mmCIF file of C-alpha atoms in Angstrom:
data_model
loop_
_atom_site.group_PDB
_atom_site.id
_atom_site.type_symbol
_atom_site.label_atom_id
_atom_site.label_comp_id
_atom_site.label_asym_id
_atom_site.label_seq_id
_atom_site.Cartn_x
_atom_site.Cartn_y
_atom_site.Cartn_z
ATOM 1 C CA MET A 55 26.578 -29.786 -44.693
ATOM 2 C CA ILE A 56 29.136 -28.195 -42.316
ATOM 3 C CA LYS A 57 30.164 -25.707 -45.016
ATOM 4 C CA ARG A 58 26.553 -24.558 -45.246
ATOM 5 C CA LEU A 59 26.192 -24.117 -41.462
ATOM 6 C CA LEU A 60 29.530 -22.339 -40.942
ATOM 7 C CA PRO A 61 28.273 -18.828 -41.904
ATOM 8 C CA LEU A 62 25.205 -19.294 -39.697
ATOM 9 C CA LEU A 63 27.367 -20.382 -36.744
ATOM 10 C CA ALA A 64 29.734 -17.423 -37.266
ATOM 11 C CA PHE A 65 26.769 -15.031 -37.326
ATOM 12 C CA ALA A 66 25.306 -16.579 -34.159
ATOM 13 C CA LEU A 67 28.651 -16.287 -32.364
ATOM 14 C CA LEU A 68 28.986 -12.624 -33.342
ATOM 15 C CA ALA A 69 25.422 -11.930 -32.192
ATOM 16 C CA VAL A 70 26.133 -13.542 -28.798
ATOM 17 C CA LEU A 71 29.334 -11.512 -28.382
ATOM 18 C CA LEU A 72 27.540 -8.289 -29.305
ATOM 19 C CA GLY A 73 24.727 -9.085 -26.878
ATOM 20 C CA LEU A 74 27.191 -9.742 -24.057
ATOM 21 C CA GLY A 75 28.918 -6.416 -24.737
ATOM 22 C CA VAL A 76 25.626 -4.539 -24.637
ATOM 23 C CA LEU A 77 24.574 -6.244 -21.386
ATOM 24 C CA ARG A 78 27.940 -5.593 -19.778
ATOM 25 C CA ASN A 79 27.775 -1.854 -20.534
ATOM 26 C CA SER A 80 24.100 -1.253 -19.815
ATOM 27 C CA GLY A 81 23.536 1.415 -17.184
ATOM 28 C CA LYS A 82 26.986 2.964 -17.658
ATOM 29 C CA ASP A 83 27.461 6.541 -18.822
ATOM 30 C CA THR A 84 29.147 5.970 -22.169
ATOM 31 C CA SER A 85 29.303 9.706 -22.927
ATOM 32 C CA ALA A 86 31.742 10.368 -20.073
ATOM 33 C CA ILE A 87 35.326 10.595 -21.193
ATOM 34 C CA PRO A 88 37.603 9.836 -18.265
ATOM 35 C CA SER A 89 40.668 12.028 -18.083
ATOM 36 C CA PRO A 90 43.970 10.586 -16.931
ATOM 37 C CA LEU A 91 44.806 14.082 -15.638
ATOM 38 C CA VAL A 92 42.153 14.169 -12.904
ATOM 39 C CA GLY A 93 43.985 13.948 -9.593
ATOM 40 C CA LYS A 94 47.286 15.020 -11.148
ATOM 41 C CA PRO A 95 49.029 18.408 -11.363
ATOM 42 C CA ALA A 96 47.902 20.646 -14.198
ATOM 43 C CA PRO A 97 50.380 20.532 -17.084
ATOM 44 C CA ALA A 98 52.981 23.259 -17.230
ATOM 45 C CA PHE A 99 52.291 26.004 -19.731
ATOM 46 C CA SER A 100 53.372 29.518 -20.606
ATOM 47 C CA LEU A 101 50.798 31.267 -22.792
ATOM 48 C CA PRO A 102 50.133 34.869 -23.750
ATOM 49 C CA VAL A 103 47.195 36.808 -22.400
ATOM 50 C CA LEU A 104 44.643 37.534 -25.127
ATOM 51 C CA GLY A 105 45.202 41.085 -26.334
ATOM 52 C CA GLU A 106 48.546 41.322 -24.498
ATOM 53 C CA PRO A 107 50.951 39.119 -26.505
ATOM 54 C CA GLY A 108 53.964 40.316 -24.466
ATOM 55 C CA ARG A 109 52.434 39.165 -21.155
ATOM 56 C CA LEU A 110 52.842 35.456 -20.487
ATOM 57 C CA VAL A 111 50.928 33.484 -17.857
ATOM 58 C CA THR A 112 52.111 30.152 -16.500
ATOM 59 C CA ASN A 113 50.342 27.444 -14.542
ATOM 60 C CA GLU A 114 52.395 28.567 -11.519
ATOM 61 C CA ASP A 115 50.883 32.066 -11.787
ATOM 62 C CA LEU A 116 47.413 30.572 -11.292
ATOM 63 C CA ARG A 117 48.254 28.639 -8.115
ATOM 64 C CA GLY A 118 46.986 29.784 -4.748
ATOM 65 C CA GLU A 119 43.256 29.682 -5.402
ATOM 66 C CA PRO A 120 40.994 27.232 -7.213
ATOM 67 C CA TYR A 121 39.984 28.134 -10.744
ATOM 68 C CA LEU A 122 37.843 26.874 -13.558
ATOM 69 C CA LEU A 123 39.667 26.668 -16.884
ATOM 70 C CA ASN A 124 37.129 26.998 -19.694
ATOM 71 C CA VAL A 125 38.341 26.066 -23.186
ATOM 72 C CA TRP A 126 36.505 28.016 -25.880
ATOM 73 C CA GLY A 127 36.923 29.535 -29.336
ATOM 74 C CA SER A 128 35.084 32.094 -31.426
ATOM 75 C CA TRP A 129 34.666 29.394 -34.090
ATOM 76 C CA CYS A 130 32.839 27.071 -31.659
ATOM 77 C CA PRO A 131 28.995 27.083 -31.852
ATOM 78 C CA ALA A 132 28.627 25.090 -28.618
ATOM 79 C CA CYS A 133 30.753 27.689 -26.813
ATOM 80 C CA ARG A 134 28.114 30.266 -27.641
ATOM 81 C CA ASP A 135 25.478 27.992 -26.081
ATOM 82 C CA GLU A 136 27.444 27.541 -22.843
ATOM 83 C CA HIS A 137 28.542 31.189 -22.553
ATOM 84 C CA PRO A 138 25.548 32.303 -20.416
ATOM 85 C CA VAL A 139 26.272 29.452 -17.988
ATOM 86 C CA ILE A 140 29.942 30.470 -17.738
ATOM 87 C CA THR A 141 28.908 34.104 -17.284
ATOM 88 C CA GLU A 142 26.499 33.248 -14.479
ATOM 89 C CA LEU A 143 29.118 31.088 -12.789
ATOM 90 C CA ALA A 144 31.739 33.844 -12.999
ATOM 91 C CA GLN A 145 29.296 36.472 -11.697
ATOM 92 C CA SER A 146 28.416 34.259 -8.730
ATOM 93 C CA GLY A 147 31.921 34.869 -7.382
ATOM 94 C CA ARG A 148 32.062 31.239 -6.293
ATOM 95 C CA ILE A 149 35.162 30.494 -8.367
ATOM 96 C CA LYS A 150 37.673 32.316 -10.528
ATOM 97 C CA VAL A 151 36.985 31.529 -14.202
ATOM 98 C CA VAL A 152 39.935 31.559 -16.597
ATOM 99 C CA GLY A 153 39.302 31.492 -20.332
ATOM 100 C CA TYR A 154 41.469 29.327 -22.581
ATOM 101 C CA ASP A 155 41.101 30.608 -26.137
ATOM 102 C CA TYR A 156 41.855 27.567 -28.283
ATOM 103 C CA LYS A 157 43.084 27.635 -31.894
ATOM 104 C CA ASP A 158 41.657 31.049 -32.555
ATOM 105 C CA GLU A 159 42.721 34.255 -34.228
ATOM 106 C CA PRO A 160 43.173 36.922 -31.529
ATOM 107 C CA GLU A 161 41.048 39.466 -33.400
ATOM 108 C CA ASP A 162 38.194 36.976 -33.765
ATOM 109 C CA ALA A 163 38.368 36.048 -30.080
ATOM 110 C CA GLN A 164 38.352 39.683 -28.950
ATOM 111 C CA ARG A 165 35.428 40.488 -31.249
ATOM 112 C CA TRP A 166 33.519 37.461 -29.876
ATOM 113 C CA LEU A 167 34.084 38.582 -26.278
ATOM 114 C CA GLN A 168 32.967 42.121 -27.133
ATOM 115 C CA GLN A 169 29.801 40.751 -28.702
ATOM 116 C CA PHE A 170 28.855 38.217 -26.011
ATOM 117 C CA GLY A 171 30.614 39.640 -22.949
ATOM 118 C CA ASN A 172 33.796 38.668 -21.154
ATOM 119 C CA PRO A 173 33.096 36.726 -17.959
ATOM 120 C CA TYR A 174 36.718 35.642 -17.539
ATOM 121 C CA SER A 175 39.092 37.053 -14.955
ATOM 122 C CA LEU A 176 41.859 36.253 -17.436
ATOM 123 C CA VAL A 177 41.969 34.883 -20.986
ATOM 124 C CA ILE A 178 45.015 32.967 -22.136
ATOM 125 C CA ALA A 179 45.483 32.240 -25.829
ATOM 126 C CA ASP A 180 46.745 28.997 -27.355
ATOM 127 C CA GLN A 181 46.627 30.002 -30.988
ATOM 128 C CA ASP A 182 48.421 26.956 -32.393
ATOM 129 C CA GLY A 183 46.965 24.479 -29.896
ATOM 130 C CA ARG A 184 50.307 23.026 -28.782
ATOM 131 C CA ALA A 185 49.847 23.548 -25.036
ATOM 132 C CA ALA A 186 46.392 21.962 -25.328
ATOM 133 C CA LEU A 187 47.972 18.618 -26.183
ATOM 134 C CA ASP A 188 49.431 18.355 -22.673
ATOM 135 C CA TRP A 189 45.991 19.028 -21.190
ATOM 136 C CA GLY A 190 44.390 16.360 -23.363
ATOM 137 C CA ILE A 191 42.231 18.996 -25.034
ATOM 138 C CA TYR A 192 40.939 17.944 -28.408
ATOM 139 C CA GLY A 193 38.168 20.462 -28.969
ATOM 140 C CA ALA A 194 36.013 23.111 -27.438
ATOM 141 C CA PRO A 195 34.263 23.512 -25.156
ATOM 142 C CA GLU A 196 36.012 21.652 -22.376
ATOM 143 C CA THR A 197 36.222 22.689 -18.733
ATOM 144 C CA PHE A 198 38.665 21.816 -15.955
ATOM 145 C CA LEU A 199 38.403 22.465 -12.212
ATOM 146 C CA VAL A 200 41.873 23.047 -10.756
ATOM 147 C CA ASP A 201 42.453 23.313 -7.008
ATOM 148 C CA ALA A 202 44.634 25.881 -5.214
ATOM 149 C CA GLN A 203 47.633 23.540 -5.358
ATOM 150 C CA GLY A 204 47.330 23.237 -9.142
ATOM 151 C CA VAL A 205 45.812 19.738 -9.212
ATOM 152 C CA ILE A 206 43.043 18.971 -11.716
ATOM 153 C CA ARG A 207 39.975 17.821 -9.772
ATOM 154 C CA TRP A 208 37.299 17.604 -12.483
ATOM 155 C CA LYS A 209 36.983 17.697 -16.258
ATOM 156 C CA PHE A 210 33.949 18.040 -18.482
ATOM 157 C CA VAL A 211 33.887 17.696 -22.258
ATOM 158 C CA GLY A 212 31.124 19.619 -24.019
ATOM 159 C CA PRO A 213 29.075 22.682 -23.179
ATOM 160 C CA LEU A 214 28.313 23.294 -19.518
ATOM 161 C CA THR A 215 24.616 23.383 -18.762
ATOM 162 C CA PRO A 216 22.850 24.441 -15.559
ATOM 163 C CA GLU A 217 22.268 20.729 -14.858
ATOM 164 C CA VAL A 218 25.961 19.858 -15.231
ATOM 165 C CA VAL A 219 26.883 22.766 -12.949
ATOM 166 C CA GLN A 220 24.376 21.660 -10.279
ATOM 167 C CA GLN A 221 24.951 17.912 -10.487
ATOM 168 C CA GLN A 222 28.695 17.737 -11.157
ATOM 169 C CA LEU A 223 30.634 20.989 -10.883
ATOM 170 C CA LEU A 224 29.221 22.389 -7.634
ATOM 171 C CA PRO A 225 29.687 19.093 -5.736
ATOM 172 C CA ALA A 226 33.281 18.931 -7.024
ATOM 173 C CA LEU A 227 33.790 22.563 -6.007
ATOM 174 C CA GLU A 228 32.380 21.899 -2.525
ATOM 175 C CA THR A 229 35.077 19.315 -1.921
ATOM 176 C CA LEU A 230 37.659 22.084 -2.422
ATOM 177 C CA GLU A 231 36.017 24.519 -0.003
#
């Protein structure tokens, strides 16, 4: 008799555990990916400027004013969707927007910017993606808000939307002003 009830008891126990997990996480934003870098200095890097392979930019070069680091690639469909939002943000003059061309061929990236417009004050290129590992970047688009001292204050994974800008980015930016 016990052998017959054992599978039923195991199933009931698993169902209870699953139910407890669901209840415990209800109401939480499970799409948010916390970054261990928020509140810490931006990782050191030395990357070429897109279209100027002999000119290197480091994280130290970007210190002194807050900036938004926007990770994108010509191969990224979601980057095309967020591009008007990035353009509007850059044109607002509220913050310096730096492009981070990720795992892209330089010619493809330049062609993409010619086609859709270049809102960036500077575009750095990480063609092999090695520097991205230190930033915790695993895809595009991703966006980081870095303060004037070079500390990461906010990170967003996925395409920026007007709602994300209004509800998350602008409040984070206001804390820097």
